[in-house]
XYZ file of C-alpha atoms in Angstrom:
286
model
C 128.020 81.981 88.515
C 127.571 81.482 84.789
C 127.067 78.836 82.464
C 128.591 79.063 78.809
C 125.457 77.003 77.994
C 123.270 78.590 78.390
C 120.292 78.760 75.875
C 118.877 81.943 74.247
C 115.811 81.093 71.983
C 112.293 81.439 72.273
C 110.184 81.441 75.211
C 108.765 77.617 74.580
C 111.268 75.674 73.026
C 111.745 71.777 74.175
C 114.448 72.754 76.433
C 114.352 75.776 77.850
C 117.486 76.783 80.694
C 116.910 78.003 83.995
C 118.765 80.867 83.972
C 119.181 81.224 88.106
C 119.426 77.800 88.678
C 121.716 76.782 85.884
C 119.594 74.181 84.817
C 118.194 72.646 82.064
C 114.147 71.787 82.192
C 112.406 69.847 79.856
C 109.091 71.682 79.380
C 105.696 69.542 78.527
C 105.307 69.863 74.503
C 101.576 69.043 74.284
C 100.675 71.803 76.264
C 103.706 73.973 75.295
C 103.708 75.224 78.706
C 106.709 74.978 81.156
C 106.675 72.521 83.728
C 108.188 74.549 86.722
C 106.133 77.252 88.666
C 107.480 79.976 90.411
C 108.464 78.362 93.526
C 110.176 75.398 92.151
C 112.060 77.773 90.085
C 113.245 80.070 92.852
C 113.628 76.937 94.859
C 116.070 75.701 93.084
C 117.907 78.416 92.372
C 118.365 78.318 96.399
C 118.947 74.788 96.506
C 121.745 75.546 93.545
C 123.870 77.573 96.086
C 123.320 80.954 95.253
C 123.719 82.983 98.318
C 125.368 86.283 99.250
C 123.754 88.486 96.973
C 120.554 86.835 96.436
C 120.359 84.265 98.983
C 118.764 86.001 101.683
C 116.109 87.647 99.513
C 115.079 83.997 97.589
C 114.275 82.390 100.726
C 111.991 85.628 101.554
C 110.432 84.779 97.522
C 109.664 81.619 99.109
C 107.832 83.023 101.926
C 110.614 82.528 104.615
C 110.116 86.632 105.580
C 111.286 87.550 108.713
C 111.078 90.496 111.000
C 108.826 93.571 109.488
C 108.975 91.673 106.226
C 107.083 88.970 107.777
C 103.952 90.954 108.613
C 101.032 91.638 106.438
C 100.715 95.198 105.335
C 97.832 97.354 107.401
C 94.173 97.398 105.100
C 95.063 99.076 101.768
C 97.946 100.133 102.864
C 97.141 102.836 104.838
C 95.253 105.061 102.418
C 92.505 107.459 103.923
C 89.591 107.752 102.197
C 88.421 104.730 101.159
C 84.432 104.928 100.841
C 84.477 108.472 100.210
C 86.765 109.697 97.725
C 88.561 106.560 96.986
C 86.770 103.575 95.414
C 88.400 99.922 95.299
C 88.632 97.224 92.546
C 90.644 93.465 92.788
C 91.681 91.100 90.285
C 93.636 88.045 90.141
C 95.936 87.555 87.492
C 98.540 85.087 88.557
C 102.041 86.475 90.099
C 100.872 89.663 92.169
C 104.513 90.691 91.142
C 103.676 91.111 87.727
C 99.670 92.885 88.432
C 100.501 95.844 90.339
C 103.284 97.739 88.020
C 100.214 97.217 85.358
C 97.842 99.386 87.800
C 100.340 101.739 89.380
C 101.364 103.367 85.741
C 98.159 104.421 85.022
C 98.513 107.875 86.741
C 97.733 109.654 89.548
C 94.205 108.711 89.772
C 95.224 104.946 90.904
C 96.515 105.875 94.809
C 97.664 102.523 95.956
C 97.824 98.771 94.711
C 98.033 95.662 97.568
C 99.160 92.273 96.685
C 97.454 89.773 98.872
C 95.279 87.171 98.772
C 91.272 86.618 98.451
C 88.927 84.078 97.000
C 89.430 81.598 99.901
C 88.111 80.291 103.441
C 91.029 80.568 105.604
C 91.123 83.583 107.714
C 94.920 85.388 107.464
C 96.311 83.124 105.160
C 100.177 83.560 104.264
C 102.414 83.283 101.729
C 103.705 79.950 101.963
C 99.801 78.637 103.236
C 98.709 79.858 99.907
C 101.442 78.390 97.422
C 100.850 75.393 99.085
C 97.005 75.922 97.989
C 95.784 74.864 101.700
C 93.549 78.260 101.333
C 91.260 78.412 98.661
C 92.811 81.746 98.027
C 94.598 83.123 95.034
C 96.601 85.829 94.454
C 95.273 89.008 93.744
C 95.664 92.966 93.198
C 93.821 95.058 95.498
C 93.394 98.465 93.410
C 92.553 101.865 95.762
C 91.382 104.529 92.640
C 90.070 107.970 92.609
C 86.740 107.400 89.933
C 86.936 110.782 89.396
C 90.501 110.398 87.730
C 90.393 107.093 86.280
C 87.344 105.141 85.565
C 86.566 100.946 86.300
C 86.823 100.591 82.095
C 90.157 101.747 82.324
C 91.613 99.175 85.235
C 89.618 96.330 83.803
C 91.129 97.704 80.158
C 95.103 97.341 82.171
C 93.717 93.946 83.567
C 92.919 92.167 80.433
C 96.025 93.592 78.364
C 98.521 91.765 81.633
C 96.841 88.286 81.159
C 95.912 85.305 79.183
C 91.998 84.811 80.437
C 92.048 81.837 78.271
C 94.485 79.594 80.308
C 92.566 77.348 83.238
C 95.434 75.804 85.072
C 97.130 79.396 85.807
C 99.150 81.749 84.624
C 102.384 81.470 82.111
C 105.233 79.678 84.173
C 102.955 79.749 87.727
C 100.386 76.560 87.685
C 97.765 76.083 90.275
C 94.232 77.034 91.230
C 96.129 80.425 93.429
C 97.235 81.694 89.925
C 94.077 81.423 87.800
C 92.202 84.585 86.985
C 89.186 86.479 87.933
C 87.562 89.618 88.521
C 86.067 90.334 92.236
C 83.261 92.997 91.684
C 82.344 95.069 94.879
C 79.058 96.763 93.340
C 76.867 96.103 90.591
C 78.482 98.440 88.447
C 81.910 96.800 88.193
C 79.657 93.503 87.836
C 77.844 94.588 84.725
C 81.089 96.658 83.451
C 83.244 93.353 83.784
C 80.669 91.081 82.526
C 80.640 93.540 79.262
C 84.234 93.853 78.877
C 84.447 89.787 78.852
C 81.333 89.656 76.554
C 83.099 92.079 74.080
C 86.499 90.463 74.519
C 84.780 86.955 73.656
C 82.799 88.269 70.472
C 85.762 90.138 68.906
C 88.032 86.696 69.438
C 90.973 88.853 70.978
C 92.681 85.800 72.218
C 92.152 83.314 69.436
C 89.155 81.470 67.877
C 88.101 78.459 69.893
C 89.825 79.836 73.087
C 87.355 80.716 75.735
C 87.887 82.975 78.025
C 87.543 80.877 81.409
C 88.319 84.120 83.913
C 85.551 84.385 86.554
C 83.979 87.259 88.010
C 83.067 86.965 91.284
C 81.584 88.921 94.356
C 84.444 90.362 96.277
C 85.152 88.634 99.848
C 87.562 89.277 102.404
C 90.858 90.262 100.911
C 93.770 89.868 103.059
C 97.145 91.700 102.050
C 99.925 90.105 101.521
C 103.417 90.216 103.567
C 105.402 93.147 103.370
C 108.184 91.550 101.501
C 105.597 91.196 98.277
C 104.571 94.647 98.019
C 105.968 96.560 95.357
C 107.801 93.758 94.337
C 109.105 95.475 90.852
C 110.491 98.234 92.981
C 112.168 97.008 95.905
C 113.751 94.079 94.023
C 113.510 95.216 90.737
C 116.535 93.024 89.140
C 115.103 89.955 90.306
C 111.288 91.309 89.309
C 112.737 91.789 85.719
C 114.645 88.600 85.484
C 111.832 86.429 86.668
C 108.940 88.695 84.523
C 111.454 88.154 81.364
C 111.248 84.174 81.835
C 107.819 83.946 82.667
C 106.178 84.213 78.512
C 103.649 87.007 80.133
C 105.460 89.828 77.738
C 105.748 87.502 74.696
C 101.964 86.503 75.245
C 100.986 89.980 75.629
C 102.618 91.179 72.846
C 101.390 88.261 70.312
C 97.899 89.379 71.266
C 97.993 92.980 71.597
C 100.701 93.639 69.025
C 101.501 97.926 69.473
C 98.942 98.173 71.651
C 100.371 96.021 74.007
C 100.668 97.273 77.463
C 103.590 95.811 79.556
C 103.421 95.580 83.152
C 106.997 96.605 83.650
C 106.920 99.784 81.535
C 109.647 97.699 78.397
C 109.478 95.884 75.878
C 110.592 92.001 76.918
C 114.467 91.577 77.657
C 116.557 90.971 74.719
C 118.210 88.280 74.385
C 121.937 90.255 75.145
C 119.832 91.955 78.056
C 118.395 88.694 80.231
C 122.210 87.219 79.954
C 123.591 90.876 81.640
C 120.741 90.275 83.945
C 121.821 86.550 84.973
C 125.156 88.191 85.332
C 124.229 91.286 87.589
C 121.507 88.800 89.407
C 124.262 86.204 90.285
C 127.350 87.510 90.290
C 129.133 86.484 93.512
């Protein structure tokens, strides 16, 4: 399914076409942010019709998981060593789809990263509890690291180039309190090596004169890992990662900031313009 109209330009433009859905959105020009979130946009792209090929797997982006898909994955994932030769870090930074490709590239010294959620009061929260911000929780990364390999600097150096720390009601295309940012310490020393990072970041103006940065750092509480379906996310459904991550202005953002030493969470440069309409193709095709 394909519409001949659809529209190509820049990220925030007045109208802006959802690609999946076939449908135009008018986006909110004060803020010059879109007015659809994740959900809505997936959700209509189910309520559109398209099933068969990606039917099944939208209503599972929704939170509709079944089977093993349903069930949270075991504390961080299984790794051994946690405590002793492994350390562990978490950060929120909207879309847990889009945070863990940005950890998992650094090397061999990062052994495992957990999408879930933390932050809130609601013991085993899910998916669709948590969009529907009845938690308190957002999303987060849980990172499992080897400190011997890479250091704290270097995750909270990934963290800051895969966000915009200045916006309070989110992150890019996903609005809400479970997709604002923040940094959950578990030690002094990540405390006073975040709080530094964020001091420097603030002095040197990276993200624009008179733009605070509003990301928190907070005392780590209970994280609770997310469904099965959400981990690895890039991987396992890696057209529909890409399509999604192309729409969402996190690459365009990232790259207005950090210019060549941008770091994108998907490994690429953005999508062309030629390369999200193959996408739409591949994604939808019947």
């Amino acid at each position: 399914m394909y519409s001949s109209g659809f529209i190509t330009n820049q990220k925030y433009t007045s109208l802006r076409f959802h690609s999946l859905t076939c449908k135009a959105v008018e986006e909110d020009e004060t803020s010059n942010k879109p007015e659809f979130n994740r959900r809505e946009f997936i959700g209509n792209a189910a309520l559109a019709g398209l099933w068969g090929f990606v039917g099944y797997d939208l209503v599972q982006d929704l939170g509709f998981s079944v089977g093993d898909n349903a069930l949270p994955v075991p504390p961080y994932e299984g790794i051994e060593g946690v405590g002793s030769q492994y350390k562990v870090a978490a950060f929120a930074g909207g879309c847990f789809w889009c945070m863990e490709p940005a950890f998992d590239k650094l090397g061999p010294g990062v052994a495992g990263t957990i999408s879930g959620y933390t932050g809130g009061v609601e013991q085993s929260p899910t998916y669709r509890e948590v969009a529907a911000r009845e938690t308190g929780h957002r999303e987060a990364v849980q990172v499992v690291y080897d400190p011997k390999l890479v250091s704290y600097e270097s995750l909270l150096n990934a963290y800051w180039h895969s966000v915009d720390p200045t916006q309070e009601n989110g992150q890019f295309v996903d609005v809400g309190p479970q997709y604002t940012t923040a940094i959950y310490f578990y030690d002094e020393e990540q405390r006073k090596a975040a709080e530094k990072s964020k001091l420097k970041l603030s002095a040197d103006k990276t993200f624009g004169v008179g733009k605070p940065i509003v990301t928190e750092i907070v005392a780590a509480s209970d994280f609770w890992p997310a469904e099965k379906y959400h981990q690895n996310y890039y991987e396992t459904h890696a057209v529909r990662y890409k399509f999604y991550r192309s729409l969402s202005g996190r690459d365009e953002f990232i790259q207005s900031v950090w210019g060549p030493k941008a770091v994108y969470g998907n490994g690429e440069l953005a999508l062309t313009t030629e390369e999200e309409e193959d996408l739409i193709l591949e994604c939808c095709a019947p």
